Tab-separated table of C-alpha atoms in Angstrom:
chain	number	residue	atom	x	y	z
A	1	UNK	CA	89.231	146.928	87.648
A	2	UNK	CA	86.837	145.533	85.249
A	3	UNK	CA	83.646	143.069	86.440
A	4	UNK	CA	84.746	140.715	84.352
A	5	UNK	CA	88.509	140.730	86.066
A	6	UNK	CA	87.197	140.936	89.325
A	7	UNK	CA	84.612	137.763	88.732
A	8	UNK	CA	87.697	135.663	86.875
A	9	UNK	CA	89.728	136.418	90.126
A	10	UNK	CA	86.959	135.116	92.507
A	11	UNK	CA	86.676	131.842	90.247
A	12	UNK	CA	90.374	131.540	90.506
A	13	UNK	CA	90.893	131.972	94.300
A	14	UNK	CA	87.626	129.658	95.204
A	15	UNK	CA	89.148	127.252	92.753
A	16	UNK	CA	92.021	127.042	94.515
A	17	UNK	CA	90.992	126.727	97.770
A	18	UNK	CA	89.106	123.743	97.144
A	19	UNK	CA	90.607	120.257	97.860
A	20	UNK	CA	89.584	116.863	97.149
A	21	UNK	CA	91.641	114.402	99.314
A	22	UNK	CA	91.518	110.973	96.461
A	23	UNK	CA	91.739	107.855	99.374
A	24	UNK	CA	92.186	104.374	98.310
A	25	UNK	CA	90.698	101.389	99.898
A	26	UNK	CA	90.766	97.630	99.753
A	27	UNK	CA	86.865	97.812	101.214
A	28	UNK	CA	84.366	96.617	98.637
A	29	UNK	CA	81.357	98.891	97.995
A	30	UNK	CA	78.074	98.555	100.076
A	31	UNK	CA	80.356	97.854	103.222
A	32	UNK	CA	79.848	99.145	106.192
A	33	UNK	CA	83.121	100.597	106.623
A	34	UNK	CA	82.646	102.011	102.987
A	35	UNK	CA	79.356	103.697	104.294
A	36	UNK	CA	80.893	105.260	107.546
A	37	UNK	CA	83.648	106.624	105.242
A	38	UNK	CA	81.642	108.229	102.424
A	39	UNK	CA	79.152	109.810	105.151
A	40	UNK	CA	82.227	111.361	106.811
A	41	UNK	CA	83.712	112.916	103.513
A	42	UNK	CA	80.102	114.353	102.932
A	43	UNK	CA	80.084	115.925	106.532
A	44	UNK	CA	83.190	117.230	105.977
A	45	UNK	CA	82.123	118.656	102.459
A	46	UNK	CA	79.089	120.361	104.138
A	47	UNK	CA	80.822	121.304	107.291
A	48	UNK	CA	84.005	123.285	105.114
A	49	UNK	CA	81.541	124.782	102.877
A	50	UNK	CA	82.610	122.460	99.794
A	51	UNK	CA	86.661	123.581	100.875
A	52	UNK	CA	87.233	120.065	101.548
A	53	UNK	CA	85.463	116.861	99.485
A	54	UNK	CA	86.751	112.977	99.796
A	55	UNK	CA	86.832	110.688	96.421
A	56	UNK	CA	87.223	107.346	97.663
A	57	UNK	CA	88.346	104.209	95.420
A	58	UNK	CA	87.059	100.877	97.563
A	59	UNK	CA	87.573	97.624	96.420
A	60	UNK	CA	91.100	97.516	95.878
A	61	UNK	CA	90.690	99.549	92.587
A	62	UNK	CA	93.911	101.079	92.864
A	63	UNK	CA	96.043	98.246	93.262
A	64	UNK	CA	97.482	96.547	96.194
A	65	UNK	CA	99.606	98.435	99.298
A	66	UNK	CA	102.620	98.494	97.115
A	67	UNK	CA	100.917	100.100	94.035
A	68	UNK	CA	98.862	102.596	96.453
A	69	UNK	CA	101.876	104.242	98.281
A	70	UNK	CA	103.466	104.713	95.102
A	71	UNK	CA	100.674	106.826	93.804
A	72	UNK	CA	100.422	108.081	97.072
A	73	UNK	CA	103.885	109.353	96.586
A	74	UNK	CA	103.563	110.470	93.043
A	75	UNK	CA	100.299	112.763	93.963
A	76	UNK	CA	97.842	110.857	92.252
A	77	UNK	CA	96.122	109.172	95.194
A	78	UNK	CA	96.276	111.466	98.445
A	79	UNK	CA	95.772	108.293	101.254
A	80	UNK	CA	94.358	105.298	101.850
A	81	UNK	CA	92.865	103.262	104.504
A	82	UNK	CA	94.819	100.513	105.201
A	83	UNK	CA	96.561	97.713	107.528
A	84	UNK	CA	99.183	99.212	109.659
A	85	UNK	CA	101.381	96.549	107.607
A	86	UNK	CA	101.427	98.803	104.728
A	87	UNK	CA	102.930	101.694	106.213
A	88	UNK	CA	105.774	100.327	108.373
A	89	UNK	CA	108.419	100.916	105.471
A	90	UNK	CA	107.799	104.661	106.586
A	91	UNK	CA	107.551	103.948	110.159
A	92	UNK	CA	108.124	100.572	111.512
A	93	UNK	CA	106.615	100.919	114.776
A	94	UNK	CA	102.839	101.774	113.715
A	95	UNK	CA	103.647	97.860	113.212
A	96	UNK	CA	104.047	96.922	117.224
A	97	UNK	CA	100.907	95.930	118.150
A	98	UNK	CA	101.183	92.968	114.974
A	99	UNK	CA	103.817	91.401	116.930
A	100	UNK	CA	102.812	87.856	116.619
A	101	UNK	CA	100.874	86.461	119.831
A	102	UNK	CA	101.480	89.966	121.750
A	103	UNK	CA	98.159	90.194	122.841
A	104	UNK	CA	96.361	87.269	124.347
A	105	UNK	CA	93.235	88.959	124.797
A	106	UNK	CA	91.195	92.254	122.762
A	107	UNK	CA	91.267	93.746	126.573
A	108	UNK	CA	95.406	93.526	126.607
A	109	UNK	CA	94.895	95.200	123.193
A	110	UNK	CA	92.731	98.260	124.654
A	111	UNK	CA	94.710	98.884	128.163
A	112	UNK	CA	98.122	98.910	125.949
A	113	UNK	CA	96.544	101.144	123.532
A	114	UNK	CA	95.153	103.404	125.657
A	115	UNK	CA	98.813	104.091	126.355
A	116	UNK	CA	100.106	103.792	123.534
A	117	UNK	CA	98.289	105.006	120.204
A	118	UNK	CA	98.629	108.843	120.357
A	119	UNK	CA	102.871	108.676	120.350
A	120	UNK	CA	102.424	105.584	117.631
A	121	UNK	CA	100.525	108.299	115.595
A	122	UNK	CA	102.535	111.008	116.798
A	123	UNK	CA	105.527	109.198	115.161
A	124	UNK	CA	103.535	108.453	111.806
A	125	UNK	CA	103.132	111.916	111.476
A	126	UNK	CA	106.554	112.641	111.597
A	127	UNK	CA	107.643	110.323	109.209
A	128	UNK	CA	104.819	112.061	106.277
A	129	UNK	CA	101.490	110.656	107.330
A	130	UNK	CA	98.499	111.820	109.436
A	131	UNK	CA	96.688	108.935	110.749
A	132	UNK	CA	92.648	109.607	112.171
A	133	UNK	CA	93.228	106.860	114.591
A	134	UNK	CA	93.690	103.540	114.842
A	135	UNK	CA	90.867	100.943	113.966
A	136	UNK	CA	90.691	97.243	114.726
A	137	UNK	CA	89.779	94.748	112.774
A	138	UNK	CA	90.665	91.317	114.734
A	139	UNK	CA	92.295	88.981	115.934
A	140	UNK	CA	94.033	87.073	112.528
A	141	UNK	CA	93.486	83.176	113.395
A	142	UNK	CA	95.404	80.488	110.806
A	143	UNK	CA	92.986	79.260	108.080
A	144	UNK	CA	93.060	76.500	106.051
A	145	UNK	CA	92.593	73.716	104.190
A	146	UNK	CA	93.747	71.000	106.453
A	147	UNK	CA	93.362	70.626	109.841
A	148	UNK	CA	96.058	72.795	111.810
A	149	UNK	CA	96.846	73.431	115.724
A	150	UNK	CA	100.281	72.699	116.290
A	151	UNK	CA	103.787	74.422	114.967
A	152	UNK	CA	104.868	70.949	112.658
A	153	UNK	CA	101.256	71.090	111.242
A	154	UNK	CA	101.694	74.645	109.721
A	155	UNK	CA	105.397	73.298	108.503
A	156	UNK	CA	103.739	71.038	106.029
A	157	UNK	CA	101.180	74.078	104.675
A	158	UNK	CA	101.673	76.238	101.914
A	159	UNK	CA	100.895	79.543	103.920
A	160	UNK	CA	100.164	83.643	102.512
A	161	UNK	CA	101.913	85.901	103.925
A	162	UNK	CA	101.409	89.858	102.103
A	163	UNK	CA	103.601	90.676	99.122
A	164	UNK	CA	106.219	93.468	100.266
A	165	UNK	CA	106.111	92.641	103.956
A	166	UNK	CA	109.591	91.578	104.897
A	167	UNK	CA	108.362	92.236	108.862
A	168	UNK	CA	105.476	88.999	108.337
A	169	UNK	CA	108.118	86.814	106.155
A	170	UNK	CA	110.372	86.961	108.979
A	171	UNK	CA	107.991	86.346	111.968
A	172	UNK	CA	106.859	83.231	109.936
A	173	UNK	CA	110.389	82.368	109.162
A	174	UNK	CA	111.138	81.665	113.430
A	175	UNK	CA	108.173	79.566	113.042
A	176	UNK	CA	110.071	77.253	110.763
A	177	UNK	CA	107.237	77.838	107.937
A	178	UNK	CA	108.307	79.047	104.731
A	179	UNK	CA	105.393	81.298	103.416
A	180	UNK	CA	104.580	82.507	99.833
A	181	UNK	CA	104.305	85.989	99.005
A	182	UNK	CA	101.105	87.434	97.385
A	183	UNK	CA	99.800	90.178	96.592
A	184	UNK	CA	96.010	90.529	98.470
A	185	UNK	CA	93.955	90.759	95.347
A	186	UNK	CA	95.833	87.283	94.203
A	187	UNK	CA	95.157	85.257	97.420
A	188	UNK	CA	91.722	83.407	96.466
A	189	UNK	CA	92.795	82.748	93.160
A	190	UNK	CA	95.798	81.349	95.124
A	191	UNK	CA	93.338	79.373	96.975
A	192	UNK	CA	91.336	78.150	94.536
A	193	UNK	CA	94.529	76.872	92.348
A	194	UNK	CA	96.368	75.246	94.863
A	195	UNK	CA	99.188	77.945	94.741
A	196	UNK	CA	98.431	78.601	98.990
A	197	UNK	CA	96.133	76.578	101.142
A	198	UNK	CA	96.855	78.887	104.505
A	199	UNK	CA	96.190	81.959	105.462
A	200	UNK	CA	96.253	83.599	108.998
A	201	UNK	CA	93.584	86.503	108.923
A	202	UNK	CA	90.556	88.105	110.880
A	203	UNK	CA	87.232	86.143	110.167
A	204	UNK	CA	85.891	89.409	109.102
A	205	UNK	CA	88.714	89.924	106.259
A	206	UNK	CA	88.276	86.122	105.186
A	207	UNK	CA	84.421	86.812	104.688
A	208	UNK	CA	85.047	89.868	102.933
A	209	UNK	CA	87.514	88.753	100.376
A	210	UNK	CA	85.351	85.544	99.941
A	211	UNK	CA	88.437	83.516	101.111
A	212	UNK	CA	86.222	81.313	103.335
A	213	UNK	CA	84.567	79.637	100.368
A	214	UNK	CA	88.155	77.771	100.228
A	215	UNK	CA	88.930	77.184	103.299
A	216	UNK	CA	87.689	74.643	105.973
A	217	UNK	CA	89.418	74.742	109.066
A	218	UNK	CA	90.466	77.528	111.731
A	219	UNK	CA	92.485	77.126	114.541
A	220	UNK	CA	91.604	78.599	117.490
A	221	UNK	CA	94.429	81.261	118.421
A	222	UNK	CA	94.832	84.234	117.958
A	223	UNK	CA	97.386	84.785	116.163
A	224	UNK	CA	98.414	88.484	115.299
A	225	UNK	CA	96.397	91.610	116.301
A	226	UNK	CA	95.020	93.001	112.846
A	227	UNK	CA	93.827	97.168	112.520
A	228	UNK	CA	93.719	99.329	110.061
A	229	UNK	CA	94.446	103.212	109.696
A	230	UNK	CA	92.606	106.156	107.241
A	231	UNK	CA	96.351	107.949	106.553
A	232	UNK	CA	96.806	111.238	104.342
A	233	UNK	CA	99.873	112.061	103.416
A	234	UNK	CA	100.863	114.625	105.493
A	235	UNK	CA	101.775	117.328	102.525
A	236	UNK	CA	98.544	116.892	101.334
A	237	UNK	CA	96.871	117.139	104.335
A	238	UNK	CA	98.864	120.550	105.525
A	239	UNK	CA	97.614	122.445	102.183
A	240	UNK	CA	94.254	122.712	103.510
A	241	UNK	CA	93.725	125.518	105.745
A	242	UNK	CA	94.074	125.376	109.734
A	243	UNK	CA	90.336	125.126	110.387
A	244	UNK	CA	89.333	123.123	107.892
A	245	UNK	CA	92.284	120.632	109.111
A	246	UNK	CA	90.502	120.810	112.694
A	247	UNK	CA	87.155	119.362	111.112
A	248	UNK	CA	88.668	116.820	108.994
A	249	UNK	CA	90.736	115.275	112.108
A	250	UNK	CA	87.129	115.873	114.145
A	251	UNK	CA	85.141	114.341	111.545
A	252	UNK	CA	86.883	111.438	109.957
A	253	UNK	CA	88.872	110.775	113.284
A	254	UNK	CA	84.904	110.016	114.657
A	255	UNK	CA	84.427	108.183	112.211
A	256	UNK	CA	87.679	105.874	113.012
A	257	UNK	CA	86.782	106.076	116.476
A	258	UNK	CA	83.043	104.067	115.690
A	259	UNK	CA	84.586	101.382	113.256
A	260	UNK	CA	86.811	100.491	116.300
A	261	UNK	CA	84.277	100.579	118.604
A	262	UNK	CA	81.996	98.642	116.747
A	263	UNK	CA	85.076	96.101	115.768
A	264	UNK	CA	84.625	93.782	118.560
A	265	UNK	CA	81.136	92.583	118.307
A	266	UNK	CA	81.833	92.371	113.964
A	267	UNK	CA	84.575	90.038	114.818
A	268	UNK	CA	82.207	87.441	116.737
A	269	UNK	CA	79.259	87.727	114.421
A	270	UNK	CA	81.879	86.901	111.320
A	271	UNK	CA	83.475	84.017	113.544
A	272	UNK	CA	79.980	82.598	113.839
A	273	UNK	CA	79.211	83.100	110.223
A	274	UNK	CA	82.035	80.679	109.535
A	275	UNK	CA	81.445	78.264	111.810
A	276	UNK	CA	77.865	78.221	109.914
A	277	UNK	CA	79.304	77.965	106.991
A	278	UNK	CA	81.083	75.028	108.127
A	279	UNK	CA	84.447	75.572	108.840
A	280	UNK	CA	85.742	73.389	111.767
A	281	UNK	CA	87.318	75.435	114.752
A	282	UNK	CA	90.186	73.473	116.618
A	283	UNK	CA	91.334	74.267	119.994
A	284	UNK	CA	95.099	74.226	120.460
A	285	UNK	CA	96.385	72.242	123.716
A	286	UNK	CA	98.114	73.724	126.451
A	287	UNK	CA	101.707	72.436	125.278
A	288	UNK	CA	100.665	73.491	121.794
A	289	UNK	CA	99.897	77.123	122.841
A	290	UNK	CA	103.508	77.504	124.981
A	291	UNK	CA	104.962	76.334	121.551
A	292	UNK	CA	103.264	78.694	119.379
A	293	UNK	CA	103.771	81.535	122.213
A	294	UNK	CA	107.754	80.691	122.518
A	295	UNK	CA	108.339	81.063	118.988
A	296	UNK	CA	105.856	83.947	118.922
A	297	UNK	CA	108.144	85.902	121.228
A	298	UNK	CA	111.180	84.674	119.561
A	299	UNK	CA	110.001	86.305	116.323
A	300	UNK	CA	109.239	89.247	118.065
A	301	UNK	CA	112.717	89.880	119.336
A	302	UNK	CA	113.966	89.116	116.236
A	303	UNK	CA	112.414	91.495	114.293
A	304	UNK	CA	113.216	94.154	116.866
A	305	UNK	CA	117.023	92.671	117.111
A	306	UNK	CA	117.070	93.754	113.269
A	307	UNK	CA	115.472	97.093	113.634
A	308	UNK	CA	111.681	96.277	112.371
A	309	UNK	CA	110.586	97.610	115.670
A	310	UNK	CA	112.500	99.673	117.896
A	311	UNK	CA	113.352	98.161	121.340
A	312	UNK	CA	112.383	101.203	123.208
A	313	UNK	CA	108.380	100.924	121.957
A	314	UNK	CA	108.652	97.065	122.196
A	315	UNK	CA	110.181	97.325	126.082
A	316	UNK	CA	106.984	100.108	126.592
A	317	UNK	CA	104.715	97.715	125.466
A	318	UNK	CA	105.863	95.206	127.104
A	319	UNK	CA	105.985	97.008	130.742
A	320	UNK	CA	102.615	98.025	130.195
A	321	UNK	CA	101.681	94.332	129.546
A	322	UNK	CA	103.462	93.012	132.356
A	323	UNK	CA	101.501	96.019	134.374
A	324	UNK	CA	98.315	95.116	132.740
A	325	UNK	CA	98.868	91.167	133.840
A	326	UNK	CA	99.757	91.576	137.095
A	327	UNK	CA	96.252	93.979	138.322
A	328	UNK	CA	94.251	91.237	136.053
A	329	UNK	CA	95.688	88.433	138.073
């Protein structure tokens, strides 16, 4: 066989076996999350021999969840970090532990966790995507522009809920509050025009998207447990070969495993930044709580009652709540 042949066929075959997973993000450049991510892809780059390289897109470049899955699906993007919302159209229960008011405290959310993550991801996989763990990001309070604590006060708001999130619409809708769909990227110019003057999000999401700037009042419950997920789509992710599968899960699964860890403390320090910013935090009284935590769980049966979370993960949870409750008391 000539050189020449032989060389071209080399070219070919190392050509091939490279991959570049493309992963879309709504984290703005110069984050922190955005650092962790592109120091991963370049350890898995060095670590596969160049087999394996990352492209990521932060900042929301790609569009909103909607516009991301779809190029997801058409090949063009390969994942994307993102808010378990996002992906429950494929698998509605990576959505349990955004039950509203499930968790009354970040320690609830790490004992049921513990127990529960690996056959939440197990599941993902199964229906076409391969999560590197699961990542918090906070407990969502309700933001806004007037003074809020009670159930009637968030009836008279004009409140965000995602665009193409029928799970959130609903959960609002046993609340009694009528919310307005938007897509992410249109929320502060919602703000700013009037359009919305509520939202119900992590203090480190409302610093991030600037949505603070427009807001001036938080109430002081947590609402719905927030976290986010670095998925592949799992066709994408099974073309790369077995080993260099092992260091990708290894690497970028570590690198999961530190935003969560570090996702605690970031959610005080950003609470603090906007109380000195100025925003007013209200506390909710004790008959206001049992009214926001009745509805809470009526919402949550709801949406499992029509098949937006399967009973059998939302009775697990629950057991494991009731477990967790009764050694804490």
């Amino acid at each position: 066989m000539p050189l020449a042949a032989v060389v071209l066929g080399l070219f070919v075959s190392g050509a091939a076996a490279a991959a570049t997973l493309k992963i879309a993000t709504l984290s703005p450049e110069g984050s922190v999350w955005m650092k962790m991510l592109r120091d991963g892809g370049s350890q898995v780059e060095a670590e596969t021999g160049g087999r394996v390289a990352f492209k990521f897109y932060p900042g929301g470049v790609m569009g909103d969840d909607k516009a991301v899955l779809r190029k997801i699906r058409v090949g063009q993007l390969h994942g994307a970090v993102v808010t378990a919302g996002a992906l429950v159209q494929n698998y509605p229960d990576i959505g349990l532990y955004s039950l509203p008011m499930a968790f009354r405290s970040g320690s609830e959310a790490d004992y049921v966790r513990r127990e529960m993550d690996a056959e939440l991801l197990e599941g993902l996989e199964n229906k076409g995507f391969v999560a590197f763990g699961i990542a918090e990001v906070g407990f969502a309070h309700a933001m806004s522009q007037a003074v809020i604590t009670s159930v009637e006060d968030a009836r008279a708001l004009k409140v965000w809920v995602p665009d193409n999130d029928p799970g959130s619409a609903r959960a609002f809708g046993a609340f009694g509050i009528a919310p307005i769909p938007l897509p992410i990227a249109d929320v502060l110019g919602g703000l700013q025009t009037g359009l919305i003057d509520s939202v119900a999000t992590p203090p480190v999401a409302a610093i991030a998207l600037q949505w603070h700037t427009q807001l001036g009042h938080v109430m002081d419950l947590p609402m719905v447990y927030v976290y986010g997920l670095l998925a592949v789509a799992k066709r994408s992710f099974d073309r790369l070969e077995e080993a260099d599968r092992t260091v990708v899960q290894r690497v970028m699964g570590g690198v999961v495993e530190a935003v969560n860890a570090r996702s605690r403390s970031d959610h005080e320090q950003a609470s603090g930044a906007l109380r000195n910013q100025g925003l007013v935090w209200h506390e909710t009284g004790a008959a206001e709580r049992e009214e926001w935590q009745r509805l809470a769980d009526v919402a949550s049966r709801r949406m499992v009652d029509e098949g937006f979370i399967s009973s059998a993960r939302y009775q697990e949870m629950l057991g494991h709540l009731e477990a967790y409750r009764a050694s804490a008391d």
